[in-house]
Amino acid sequence: MAPSTAHDGPLGLRERKKARTRDALVDAALRRFTEHGFAATTTEEIAADVEVSQRTFFRYFASKEDAVLAVQEHIEEKFLAKLAARPLEEPPIEALSNALRDTWAELDERTTQTQLLVLRLLEDCPPLLAAHLRRLSEHQDRLVELIARRTGVDPATDLRPRLVAAAFGSVSHVAHVVCHQRGCRGAADLRSTIGECLDELVPALTEPWGTAGPAAPAAD
Amino acid sequence: MAPSTAHDGPLGLRERKKARTRDALVDAALRRFTEHGFAATTTEEIAADVEVSQRTFFRYFASKEDAVLAVQEHIEEKFLAKLAARPLEEPPIEALSNALRDTWAELDERTTQTQLLVLRLLEDCPPLLAAHLRRLSEHQDRLVELIARRTGVDPATDLRPRLVAAAFGSVSHVAHVVCHQRGCRGAADLRSTIGECLDELVPALTEPWGTAGPAAPAAD
DNA sequence: CCCATCATGTCAGTGACTGACAAATGGCAA
DNA sequence: TTGCCATTTGTCAGTCACTGACATGATGGG
């Protein structure tokens, strides 16, 4: 359940305390939101759980939503690193897809559980979804830059980096929604759903649809 | 500049007054947001411009953001209608692309200008963007239903309607961003940018990228 | 051991948004 | 026209997210 914001390194006492407070706030927010709902929870309650003032809560997070969404930073950073590590010969969409698979391949079960929990929250809480989508769009802007650099095209004149980043981003969002809809429970479920979505995108766009199902029908 | 919420039909005096008030509120919001910025404008000021109370403002719009985003309803409805009118033989992504072209093809210059203005607001105002993205995601859910029905597949088991709707949605959003970036001025600019984005999506995903630019290089 | 730095608490204030009630206004029928 | 009902609106009070300013206390370096 805890956020696990990898804080190793030689940090001062001060820094470690801050990290602990932050983690505790995320934890408390997650718990209260799941138990009583996002709307029914006040930032003061979250702060009280951790025994800090509301003002302190807002020094750690810019908004109530951010306390939950913070758990995604970790994954986003990892993803960018994985992408940078993919061989340059891979076509952009392949590199992105593989980077995403690489990312989820090495997340531990607890992190995955937290993610699934957040996805559930997103689904039945519009303001949370809105904040999440905005984050995603900022993440996509960074993706555009990386893709442009990796392929050597100019994102100001060439639309393709934007298009691929956007398509990819929306597919990974679909994967999340589908995970929630299917009631995925563990890392394995999540990974296979993500894999399916990535695999089916291009065929869905380019191949005729037999009504019987996609090229690789679900084994049921 | 005015919203132009096509209100013809045999409406009572009451309904017409409501429509006028609503339009006036959208109008005032748009004006104040562009002149002083979204954050620096209060809902009370908007209400005062139209000479109604703040409470009335919130009876028309669920949030400050909604007053701007309301101008998109019109287009979304039109788009859904255009999609329904596309021949069933068209593959889904083609039908969506053509429906979007059809939609923008018959919007008048004033509506287009309003849209461009809204796009500009979205770009430099995160909360507005967040609300917009949330709207888009709801719109996409409706798209999924329509696509599934039109192709006869079950959206609960087949991922393709979701994938195509998501990819399409993200591409049209890219088109908007690019329009803003390029400083598109009129309906013609907007239409050609949208066309470009739609045309380049599949090639960007399936064809190798020459660094010289896409299949149809910018004339520059 | 002292001092500069930084995290925190307190307080007051703004502004989005809501429920409840009362007043006014449009629509309709007698 | 008049009277009645439904709907719209204004007012008021309240909640809650979020912020700036200032005071206090802890930390870590010298």
PDB file of C-alpha atoms in Angstrom, chain B residues 11 17 63 74 79 91 96 98-99 104 106 115 121 125 136 139 143 152 171 173 192 196 202-203 206 210 212 214 217:
ATOM      1  CA  LEU B  11     -39.523  27.712 -28.207  1.00  0.00           C
ATOM      2  CA  LYS B  17     -34.607  33.850 -22.517  1.00  0.00           C
ATOM      3  CA  SER B  63     -18.057  24.871 -13.083  1.00  0.00           C
ATOM      4  CA  HIS B  74     -22.354  21.838 -30.583  1.00  0.00           C
ATOM      5  CA  PHE B  79     -19.631  15.014 -35.252  1.00  0.00           C
ATOM      6  CA  PRO B  91     -13.366   0.893 -42.058  1.00  0.00           C
ATOM      7  CA  LEU B  96     -14.091   8.623 -38.054  1.00  0.00           C
ATOM      8  CA  ASN B  98     -14.197  11.442 -42.761  1.00  0.00           C
ATOM      9  CA  ALA B  99     -16.808  12.321 -40.180  1.00  0.00           C
ATOM     10  CA  TRP B 104     -15.455  20.986 -39.990  1.00  0.00           C
ATOM     11  CA  GLU B 106     -19.679  22.943 -42.825  1.00  0.00           C
ATOM     12  CA  GLN B 115     -13.044  27.363 -31.480  1.00  0.00           C
ATOM     13  CA  LEU B 121      -7.253  29.407 -23.833  1.00  0.00           C
ATOM     14  CA  CYS B 125      -4.497  27.354 -18.706  1.00  0.00           C
ATOM     15  CA  LEU B 136     -13.013  14.424 -24.402  1.00  0.00           C
ATOM     16  CA  HIS B 139     -16.993  11.878 -25.675  1.00  0.00           C
ATOM     17  CA  LEU B 143     -17.586   6.954 -29.706  1.00  0.00           C
ATOM     18  CA  GLY B 152     -21.106  -5.263 -34.902  1.00  0.00           C
ATOM     19  CA  VAL B 171      -5.098  12.584 -33.059  1.00  0.00           C
ATOM     20  CA  HIS B 173      -6.432  16.654 -30.016  1.00  0.00           C
ATOM     21  CA  SER B 192      -5.985  21.477 -43.582  1.00  0.00           C
ATOM     22  CA  GLU B 196      -2.809  16.401 -42.321  1.00  0.00           C
ATOM     23  CA  VAL B 202      -1.297   5.406 -39.944  1.00  0.00           C
ATOM     24  CA  PRO B 203       1.863   6.009 -41.978  1.00  0.00           C
ATOM     25  CA  THR B 206       3.446   1.614 -39.934  1.00  0.00           C
ATOM     26  CA  GLY B 210      12.742   8.964 -43.427  1.00  0.00           C
ATOM     27  CA  ALA B 212      13.322  14.076 -44.533  1.00  0.00           C
ATOM     28  CA  PRO B 214       6.523  12.245 -43.974  1.00  0.00           C
ATOM     29  CA  PRO B 217       6.447  16.749 -46.942  1.00  0.00           C
TER      30      PRO B 217
END
